[in-house]
C-alpha cells in the first residue's frame, strides 16, 4: 500500500484547513519578518482578522524584486540556527534570490515531491534517474529527497554527461527520468547517435519541469522515448519543484497541493483576482512554510485554475501547464508574442526538428526578428516549401512573420546539456 494514495478529501474540510493555516502563516510572517509587518500595517490588515480563505485577497502581494531588495535573508522568519539548508535561484541580472528551509520545511518538501511522483505513476521500488542539476538550484536535491521519501531508488546523476546518462538508463533499467524537456529530447537524440533506439530503453516515464513545455514538445518527447511525459511545476521562492504535478491518469492539468500552497490567478496588469477558468498570473501563498513564508507571491507564470473534479479522483485544483511567463512576452513592432506560441507553430511541422532560436535586434529604430529552425534529420524535400509553410502558419496563427527565416542543418543549433535552455536572444 502506497503511502501516497490518491487524495480524495472533500473540499470543505480542505478549505477549513487552508483557512487555519493561512492565519498561522500571516501571524508568523507578521511577527517575524519586518518586511511583512510593514506591508500588512500599510494594508491595514491585522493577522487576527484572517478567518477564511477569501481573506487572502486582503493581503499585500510579494514580488521577485522584494526577494532581491531583501537579499540575502531579509525575508527569513526564523533564527539562523533553525535553517537547515539554503538554495538560491539565479536570475539573468543582479543578485540571486536566496531561500532557506527548516527541518519541517524539508520534510514537507519531500512529501509534496513524493506526492508529485506518485501522481506521475512512480511507485515504491522504481528507479528514478535524476538528471536535474544538483547544487543551489532546487531541482536536483528537491527531486532527490522526494524520490527517497517515496521509497523509490534515486540515481543522482545530475545534468550533463549525456553518454554516461544513456549507459545508465540502459544498464540500470531506469524506469523514470527527471529532467528539463529540452534535455529529454537531447537524450533521445544522443542515444540515436550512439546507435541505441531510445524507444527500446526500459524508461516508462519522463518527469519534466523547470522550462515551459508546449503540447507538441510533449508529444515529441513521448514518441521518441516511448514514455508518458509528466509535467512538474514549482519555483524556489515558494519551495522548489513539487508545488503542483500532473496526474498520469488524466494528464489534464497539474494538481496544486493545496494543503501547502494557496493559489490565485490575477490580472497581470492590475493584480485583481480573475474568475475561475480565465487566464492570468499565478499567485501563491505558502501555508506551512517556516523559514521563508510567502504571502501572495507573484510567480510571473501564466495559467488558469480548474476546480472541476478530475478523472483521477483527486479533489485538489488543477492549473494549466505553464507555457508563458509575464516576463517572456516579446513585443515586436507592437505585436505581443510569446515564444511558446512560436514553438507550437514550428513543432507542428514534420520537416522541422524541435530546435529553434529567436534573435531580436533593432535596426534603424525598427525591431527585427530572425527565427532559426532546424531541419529534421533525414530531410530531403524543398527548403523553399518548408519556409513557405512556416511563414503561412505563423501569419495565420500569430498574425506575424519574422523578418528572416533561417533553416539550419540537422544537429547544428545549440543543445543544452546543463541548466535551462535559452531560445530567445534579445539584443535590442
Ligand atoms: Zn488528476
Short mmCIF file of C-alpha atoms in Angstrom, two decimals, residues 1-426:
data_model
loop_
_atom_site.label_atom_id
_atom_site.label_comp_id
_atom_site.label_asym_id
_atom_site.label_seq_id
_atom_site.Cartn_x
_atom_site.Cartn_y
_atom_site.Cartn_z
CA UNK A 1 0.00 0.00 0.00
CA UNK A 2 1.50 3.24 -1.06
CA UNK A 3 1.92 5.98 1.49
CA UNK A 4 0.80 8.43 -1.17
CA UNK A 5 -2.64 7.29 -2.33
CA UNK A 6 -4.98 9.45 -4.41
CA UNK A 7 -6.13 12.30 -2.15
CA UNK A 8 -9.93 12.45 -2.31
CA UNK A 9 -10.58 14.66 0.69
CA UNK A 10 -13.68 16.84 0.41
CA UNK A 11 -13.09 20.45 -0.47
CA UNK A 12 -14.93 21.79 2.54
CA UNK A 13 -12.51 20.26 5.02
CA UNK A 14 -9.62 21.32 2.77
CA UNK A 15 -10.87 24.93 2.83
CA UNK A 16 -11.12 24.83 6.62
CA UNK A 17 -7.54 23.55 6.88
CA UNK A 18 -6.34 26.23 4.44
CA UNK A 19 -8.06 28.99 6.42
CA UNK A 20 -6.44 27.84 9.65
CA UNK A 21 -3.01 27.58 8.04
CA UNK A 22 -3.38 30.90 6.27
CA UNK A 23 -3.99 32.64 9.55
CA UNK A 24 -0.99 30.93 11.16
CA UNK A 25 1.19 31.88 8.20
CA UNK A 26 0.15 35.54 8.32
CA UNK A 27 0.75 35.65 12.09
CA UNK A 28 4.15 34.01 11.67
CA UNK A 29 5.16 36.43 8.89
CA UNK A 30 3.87 39.46 10.81
CA UNK A 31 5.67 38.57 13.99
CA UNK A 32 9.00 37.56 12.46
CA UNK A 33 9.58 39.43 9.19
CA UNK A 34 9.86 43.18 9.28
CA UNK A 35 9.07 43.43 5.56
CA UNK A 36 5.71 41.69 6.01
CA UNK A 37 4.88 43.55 9.21
CA UNK A 38 5.32 46.87 7.39
CA UNK A 39 3.38 45.68 4.33
CA UNK A 40 0.48 44.34 6.43
CA UNK A 41 0.38 47.51 8.54
CA UNK A 42 0.31 49.56 5.33
CA UNK A 43 -2.57 47.45 4.02
CA UNK A 44 -4.36 47.88 7.35
CA UNK A 45 -4.63 44.12 7.92
CA UNK A 46 -4.20 42.57 11.33
CA UNK A 47 -3.37 38.83 11.33
CA UNK A 48 -6.17 38.18 13.81
CA UNK A 49 -8.71 39.28 11.18
CA UNK A 50 -7.85 36.40 8.83
CA UNK A 51 -10.65 33.91 9.23
CA UNK A 52 -11.36 32.48 5.78
CA UNK A 53 -9.51 31.57 2.61
CA UNK A 54 -11.06 34.57 0.84
CA UNK A 55 -9.26 36.88 3.26
CA UNK A 56 -6.10 36.15 1.28
CA UNK A 57 -7.28 38.88 -1.10
CA UNK A 58 -6.76 41.47 1.59
CA UNK A 59 -3.06 40.65 1.87
CA UNK A 60 -0.34 42.65 0.12
CA UNK A 61 1.49 40.95 -2.75
CA UNK A 62 5.13 39.91 -2.81
CA UNK A 63 7.33 40.08 -5.91
CA UNK A 64 10.69 38.81 -7.08
CA UNK A 65 12.00 42.36 -6.63
CA UNK A 66 11.16 42.06 -2.93
CA UNK A 67 13.38 38.97 -2.73
CA UNK A 68 16.17 40.95 -4.39
CA UNK A 69 15.68 44.01 -2.16
CA UNK A 70 15.70 41.85 0.96
CA UNK A 71 18.83 39.98 -0.17
CA UNK A 72 20.17 37.85 1.35
CA UNK A 73 17.89 36.85 4.20
CA UNK A 74 15.54 39.76 4.94
CA UNK A 75 12.52 37.52 4.29
CA UNK A 76 13.66 34.78 6.68
CA UNK A 77 11.25 34.24 9.58
CA UNK A 78 13.34 32.01 11.83
CA UNK A 79 16.72 32.34 13.52
CA UNK A 80 19.86 31.21 11.69
CA UNK A 81 20.33 28.10 13.78
CA UNK A 82 16.94 26.77 12.67
CA UNK A 83 17.92 26.97 8.99
CA UNK A 84 18.97 23.55 7.80
CA UNK A 85 19.55 24.27 4.11
CA UNK A 86 19.93 27.19 1.70
CA UNK A 87 19.08 27.26 -2.01
CA UNK A 88 19.29 30.11 -4.50
CA UNK A 89 17.73 30.80 -7.83
CA UNK A 90 19.78 32.77 -10.26
CA UNK A 91 18.22 35.48 -12.32
CA UNK A 92 19.68 36.77 -15.52
CA UNK A 93 20.63 40.01 -13.77
CA UNK A 94 21.54 41.05 -10.25
CA UNK A 95 21.69 39.09 -7.03
CA UNK A 96 20.14 35.64 -6.77
CA UNK A 97 17.04 35.02 -4.67
CA UNK A 98 18.09 33.22 -1.51
CA UNK A 99 15.71 30.80 0.20
CA UNK A 100 16.08 28.75 3.38
CA UNK A 101 14.44 25.66 4.85
CA UNK A 102 13.88 24.42 8.41
CA UNK A 103 13.72 20.71 9.25
CA UNK A 104 9.95 20.78 8.88
CA UNK A 105 10.18 22.67 5.58
CA UNK A 106 12.49 19.98 4.22
CA UNK A 107 10.18 17.17 5.26
CA UNK A 108 7.13 18.96 3.81
CA UNK A 109 9.06 19.49 0.59
CA UNK A 110 9.99 15.79 0.36
CA UNK A 111 6.35 14.95 1.00
CA UNK A 112 4.96 17.14 -1.80
CA UNK A 113 7.58 15.84 -4.23
CA UNK A 114 6.78 12.23 -3.25
CA UNK A 115 3.12 13.01 -3.81
CA UNK A 116 4.00 14.51 -7.20
CA UNK A 117 5.95 11.40 -8.16
CA UNK A 118 3.09 9.14 -7.08
CA UNK A 119 0.71 11.23 -9.20
CA UNK A 120 3.18 10.76 -12.10
CA UNK A 121 2.73 6.99 -11.75
CA UNK A 122 6.04 6.34 -9.97
CA UNK A 123 5.85 3.52 -7.42
CA UNK A 124 7.97 2.44 -4.48
CA UNK A 125 10.82 0.32 -5.81
CA UNK A 126 11.02 2.11 -9.17
CA UNK A 127 14.37 3.52 -10.26
CA UNK A 128 14.42 7.25 -10.97
CA UNK A 129 17.38 8.74 -12.80
CA UNK A 130 17.50 12.33 -11.63
CA UNK A 131 19.12 14.49 -14.31
CA UNK A 132 18.23 17.83 -12.77
CA UNK A 133 21.20 19.93 -11.75
CA UNK A 134 22.34 19.42 -8.16
CA UNK A 135 23.61 22.35 -6.12
CA UNK A 136 21.99 25.66 -5.33
CA UNK A 137 19.26 25.06 -7.93
CA UNK A 138 16.27 23.44 -6.18
CA UNK A 139 15.61 20.89 -8.95
CA UNK A 140 18.25 18.27 -8.14
CA UNK A 141 18.01 17.96 -4.37
CA UNK A 142 14.28 18.70 -4.38
CA UNK A 143 13.53 15.69 -6.58
CA UNK A 144 16.19 13.60 -4.85
CA UNK A 145 14.66 13.60 -1.37
CA UNK A 146 11.14 13.16 -2.74
CA UNK A 147 12.26 10.05 -4.62
CA UNK A 148 13.72 8.60 -1.41
CA UNK A 149 10.63 9.61 0.54
CA UNK A 150 8.52 7.54 -1.87
CA UNK A 151 10.80 4.54 -1.24
CA UNK A 152 11.94 4.56 -4.84
CA UNK A 153 15.60 4.33 -5.89
CA UNK A 154 17.35 7.53 -6.92
CA UNK A 155 20.31 7.71 -9.32
CA UNK A 156 21.71 11.19 -8.56
CA UNK A 157 23.44 11.66 -11.89
CA UNK A 158 22.60 15.36 -12.31
CA UNK A 159 22.78 17.21 -15.62
CA UNK A 160 25.25 16.64 -18.43
CA UNK A 161 27.48 13.63 -19.21
CA UNK A 162 24.85 12.56 -21.66
CA UNK A 163 26.59 9.43 -22.97
CA UNK A 164 27.02 8.13 -19.47
CA UNK A 165 23.45 9.15 -18.74
CA UNK A 166 22.30 6.86 -21.56
CA UNK A 167 24.56 3.99 -20.47
CA UNK A 168 22.99 4.25 -17.02
CA UNK A 169 19.48 4.28 -18.47
CA UNK A 170 20.40 1.13 -20.33
CA UNK A 171 22.47 -0.75 -17.75
CA UNK A 172 20.35 0.06 -14.69
CA UNK A 173 16.97 -0.20 -16.45
CA UNK A 174 15.85 3.15 -15.03
CA UNK A 175 12.05 3.41 -15.05
CA UNK A 176 11.85 7.18 -14.79
CA UNK A 177 13.97 10.10 -15.98
CA UNK A 178 13.56 13.54 -14.41
CA UNK A 179 14.99 16.50 -16.35
CA UNK A 180 14.09 19.56 -18.39
CA UNK A 181 12.01 18.89 -21.53
CA UNK A 182 14.79 20.13 -23.81
CA UNK A 183 17.23 17.74 -22.16
CA UNK A 184 14.84 14.80 -22.61
CA UNK A 185 14.98 15.44 -26.35
CA UNK A 186 18.73 15.77 -26.26
CA UNK A 187 18.96 12.38 -24.53
CA UNK A 188 16.82 10.84 -27.30
CA UNK A 189 18.97 12.41 -29.98
CA UNK A 190 22.26 11.38 -28.36
CA UNK A 191 21.02 7.80 -27.91
CA UNK A 192 20.25 7.63 -31.62
CA UNK A 193 23.75 8.88 -32.41
CA UNK A 194 25.13 6.12 -30.20
CA UNK A 195 23.17 3.58 -32.23
CA UNK A 196 20.62 2.99 -29.45
CA UNK A 197 16.90 3.18 -30.16
CA UNK A 198 15.64 5.41 -27.31
CA UNK A 199 12.20 3.81 -27.53
CA UNK A 200 13.78 0.46 -26.63
CA UNK A 201 15.02 1.71 -23.24
CA UNK A 202 13.23 0.45 -20.12
CA UNK A 203 12.12 4.03 -19.42
CA UNK A 204 8.35 4.40 -18.98
CA UNK A 205 8.03 7.95 -17.66
CA UNK A 206 9.79 11.27 -18.09
CA UNK A 207 9.03 13.91 -15.47
CA UNK A 208 9.93 17.30 -16.85
CA UNK A 209 9.96 20.80 -15.42
CA UNK A 210 11.99 24.00 -14.94
CA UNK A 211 11.21 25.04 -18.51
CA UNK A 212 7.92 25.59 -20.32
CA UNK A 213 6.83 22.65 -22.43
CA UNK A 214 4.22 23.05 -25.15
CA UNK A 215 1.95 20.15 -26.17
CA UNK A 216 3.81 19.47 -29.46
CA UNK A 217 7.06 19.32 -27.46
CA UNK A 218 5.49 16.83 -25.01
CA UNK A 219 4.21 14.72 -27.92
CA UNK A 220 7.71 14.66 -29.40
CA UNK A 221 9.26 13.50 -26.09
CA UNK A 222 6.59 10.83 -25.60
CA UNK A 223 7.01 9.47 -29.11
CA UNK A 224 10.77 9.45 -29.33
CA UNK A 225 11.37 7.90 -25.94
CA UNK A 226 8.13 5.86 -25.89
CA UNK A 227 7.20 7.22 -22.46
CA UNK A 228 4.47 9.06 -20.62
CA UNK A 229 5.59 12.68 -20.27
CA UNK A 230 4.52 14.30 -17.00
CA UNK A 231 4.84 17.95 -16.09
CA UNK A 232 6.01 19.00 -12.63
CA UNK A 233 5.87 22.63 -11.51
CA UNK A 234 7.46 24.68 -8.79
CA UNK A 235 9.72 27.61 -8.01
CA UNK A 236 12.37 28.25 -5.40
CA UNK A 237 10.63 31.28 -3.88
CA UNK A 238 7.67 29.07 -2.96
CA UNK A 239 9.57 25.82 -2.20
CA UNK A 240 11.07 24.37 -5.40
CA UNK A 241 9.66 21.58 -7.61
CA UNK A 242 6.55 19.92 -6.18
CA UNK A 243 4.11 22.81 -5.91
CA UNK A 244 1.93 21.01 -8.45
CA UNK A 245 2.09 18.00 -10.73
CA UNK A 246 0.11 16.35 -13.48
CA UNK A 247 -1.60 13.06 -12.75
CA UNK A 248 -0.71 10.23 -15.11
CA UNK A 249 -4.33 9.07 -15.15
CA UNK A 250 -5.72 12.18 -16.85
CA UNK A 251 -2.66 14.22 -17.95
CA UNK A 252 -5.03 17.15 -17.96
CA UNK A 253 -3.63 19.91 -15.78
CA UNK A 254 -1.37 19.94 -12.72
CA UNK A 255 -2.87 19.34 -9.28
CA UNK A 256 -1.72 22.02 -6.86
CA UNK A 257 -1.02 20.58 -3.40
CA UNK A 258 -3.42 22.99 -1.80
CA UNK A 259 -2.86 21.97 1.80
CA UNK A 260 0.59 23.59 1.43
CA UNK A 261 0.08 26.24 -1.26
CA UNK A 262 -2.91 28.54 -1.75
CA UNK A 263 -3.31 29.57 -5.42
CA UNK A 264 -4.99 32.57 -7.03
CA UNK A 265 -4.97 33.77 -10.63
CA UNK A 266 -4.87 37.54 -11.10
CA UNK A 267 -4.86 40.04 -13.92
CA UNK A 268 -1.13 40.66 -14.53
CA UNK A 269 -1.73 44.36 -15.18
CA UNK A 270 -3.97 45.24 -12.22
CA UNK A 271 -3.38 42.40 -9.76
CA UNK A 272 -7.15 41.87 -9.46
CA UNK A 273 -8.29 38.27 -8.92
CA UNK A 274 -9.83 36.68 -12.03
CA UNK A 275 -12.79 34.30 -12.15
CA UNK A 276 -12.15 30.55 -12.43
CA UNK A 277 -11.09 29.49 -15.92
CA UNK A 278 -9.68 32.84 -17.01
CA UNK A 279 -6.01 33.01 -17.84
CA UNK A 280 -3.83 35.25 -15.72
CA UNK A 281 -0.78 35.33 -13.48
CA UNK A 282 -0.45 32.62 -10.84
CA UNK A 283 -0.10 33.98 -7.30
CA UNK A 284 0.86 31.59 -4.49
CA UNK A 285 0.71 31.86 -0.71
CA UNK A 286 2.60 29.27 1.32
CA UNK A 287 0.53 27.65 4.08
CA UNK A 288 3.10 25.62 6.02
CA UNK A 289 6.48 27.20 5.39
CA UNK A 290 8.50 28.24 8.42
CA UNK A 291 11.83 29.60 7.17
CA UNK A 292 10.57 31.77 4.31
CA UNK A 293 6.78 32.11 4.36
CA UNK A 294 5.49 33.89 1.23
CA UNK A 295 2.31 35.94 1.06
CA UNK A 296 0.72 36.25 -2.38
CA UNK A 297 3.90 35.71 -4.35
CA UNK A 298 3.57 36.85 -7.96
CA UNK A 299 5.08 33.96 -9.90
CA UNK A 300 5.06 35.64 -13.33
CA UNK A 301 3.66 32.37 -14.73
CA UNK A 302 0.51 32.49 -16.81
CA UNK A 303 -2.12 29.82 -16.22
CA UNK A 304 -5.77 29.10 -15.44
CA UNK A 305 -7.32 27.26 -12.48
CA UNK A 306 -9.82 24.42 -12.87
CA UNK A 307 -11.80 23.25 -9.81
CA UNK A 308 -13.77 20.53 -11.63
CA UNK A 309 -13.34 17.01 -10.32
CA UNK A 310 -10.52 15.24 -12.16
CA UNK A 311 -10.91 11.76 -13.67
CA UNK A 312 -8.15 10.53 -11.35
CA UNK A 313 -10.28 11.21 -8.26
CA UNK A 314 -8.02 13.86 -6.77
CA UNK A 315 -10.00 16.80 -5.47
CA UNK A 316 -7.24 19.38 -5.46
CA UNK A 317 -7.46 22.18 -8.03
CA UNK A 318 -5.65 21.87 -11.34
CA UNK A 319 -3.62 24.56 -13.09
CA UNK A 320 -2.85 24.58 -16.79
CA UNK A 321 0.58 23.62 -17.98
CA UNK A 322 2.53 26.88 -17.88
CA UNK A 323 3.84 27.81 -21.31
CA UNK A 324 4.11 31.56 -20.89
CA UNK A 325 5.51 33.97 -18.36
CA UNK A 326 4.61 37.60 -18.00
CA UNK A 327 8.29 38.47 -18.48
CA UNK A 328 8.64 36.19 -21.56
CA UNK A 329 6.34 38.42 -23.50
CA UNK A 330 8.08 39.72 -26.61
CA UNK A 331 6.78 42.91 -28.09
CA UNK A 332 7.98 43.03 -31.67
CA UNK A 333 6.91 46.01 -33.71
CA UNK A 334 3.94 46.40 -31.41
CA UNK A 335 2.81 42.76 -31.73
CA UNK A 336 2.61 40.73 -28.50
CA UNK A 337 4.18 37.30 -28.87
CA UNK A 338 5.10 34.50 -26.50
CA UNK A 339 7.99 32.24 -27.53
CA UNK A 340 5.77 29.24 -26.68
CA UNK A 341 3.27 30.32 -29.36
CA UNK A 342 6.04 30.35 -31.93
CA UNK A 343 7.23 26.96 -30.67
CA UNK A 344 3.77 25.43 -31.10
CA UNK A 345 3.59 26.56 -34.69
CA UNK A 346 7.13 25.46 -35.52
CA UNK A 347 6.81 21.99 -33.99
CA UNK A 348 3.63 21.17 -35.87
CA UNK A 349 5.70 20.85 -38.99
CA UNK A 350 7.13 17.35 -39.56
CA UNK A 351 10.04 18.62 -41.62
CA UNK A 352 11.37 20.57 -38.65
CA UNK A 353 13.27 19.28 -35.59
CA UNK A 354 12.33 20.58 -32.10
CA UNK A 355 15.19 23.09 -32.05
CA UNK A 356 14.82 26.75 -32.79
CA UNK A 357 16.10 30.17 -31.72
CA UNK A 358 14.74 33.66 -31.87
CA UNK A 359 17.08 36.64 -32.32
CA UNK A 360 15.79 40.15 -31.82
CA UNK A 361 17.70 43.20 -32.96
CA UNK A 362 16.97 46.83 -33.63
CA UNK A 363 17.91 48.39 -36.93
CA UNK A 364 17.09 51.99 -37.80
CA UNK A 365 14.78 52.19 -34.77
CA UNK A 366 12.85 49.14 -36.01
CA UNK A 367 12.59 45.74 -34.37
CA UNK A 368 13.91 42.89 -36.42
CA UNK A 369 13.30 39.22 -35.70
CA UNK A 370 15.26 36.30 -37.05
CA UNK A 371 13.75 32.88 -36.48
CA UNK A 372 16.11 29.96 -36.99
CA UNK A 373 14.67 26.46 -37.08
CA UNK A 374 16.48 23.22 -37.58
CA UNK A 375 15.57 20.76 -40.30
CA UNK A 376 14.64 17.27 -39.26
CA UNK A 377 17.31 14.62 -39.59
CA UNK A 378 16.96 12.98 -42.99
CA UNK A 379 15.11 15.89 -44.54
CA UNK A 380 15.39 15.81 -48.33
CA UNK A 381 12.48 17.95 -49.52
CA UNK A 382 12.28 21.50 -50.75
CA UNK A 383 13.59 24.18 -48.39
CA UNK A 384 11.52 26.75 -50.16
CA UNK A 385 8.34 24.77 -49.34
CA UNK A 386 9.30 24.48 -45.66
CA UNK A 387 9.99 28.20 -45.46
CA UNK A 388 6.76 28.98 -47.21
CA UNK A 389 4.60 26.80 -44.99
CA UNK A 390 6.27 28.16 -41.84
CA UNK A 391 5.58 31.71 -42.95
CA UNK A 392 1.96 30.92 -43.79
CA UNK A 393 1.35 29.18 -40.47
CA UNK A 394 2.96 31.95 -38.42
CA UNK A 395 0.93 34.53 -40.30
CA UNK A 396 -2.33 32.60 -39.88
CA UNK A 397 -1.92 31.70 -36.23
CA UNK A 398 0.01 34.68 -34.84
CA UNK A 399 -0.54 37.37 -37.49
CA UNK A 400 3.20 37.75 -37.55
CA UNK A 401 6.08 36.74 -39.77
CA UNK A 402 9.76 37.05 -38.88
CA UNK A 403 11.97 39.32 -40.96
CA UNK A 404 14.30 36.49 -41.61
CA UNK A 405 13.66 32.78 -41.51
CA UNK A 406 16.74 30.59 -41.43
CA UNK A 407 16.72 26.84 -41.91
CA UNK A 408 19.63 25.25 -40.09
CA UNK A 409 21.16 21.86 -40.92
CA UNK A 410 20.19 18.95 -38.64
CA UNK A 411 22.19 18.95 -35.40
CA UNK A 412 23.58 22.48 -35.77
CA UNK A 413 21.55 24.64 -33.36
CA UNK A 414 22.96 24.69 -29.82
CA UNK A 415 21.78 21.96 -27.41
CA UNK A 416 21.60 22.48 -23.66
CA UNK A 417 23.13 19.77 -21.53
CA UNK A 418 23.14 21.58 -18.21
CA UNK A 419 20.66 24.13 -16.88
CA UNK A 420 17.78 25.79 -18.63
CA UNK A 421 17.64 26.13 -22.37
CA UNK A 422 17.87 29.63 -23.86
CA UNK A 423 15.98 30.13 -27.10
CA UNK A 424 15.41 33.88 -27.17
CA UNK A 425 18.29 36.29 -27.68
CA UNK A 426 17.04 39.82 -27.32
#
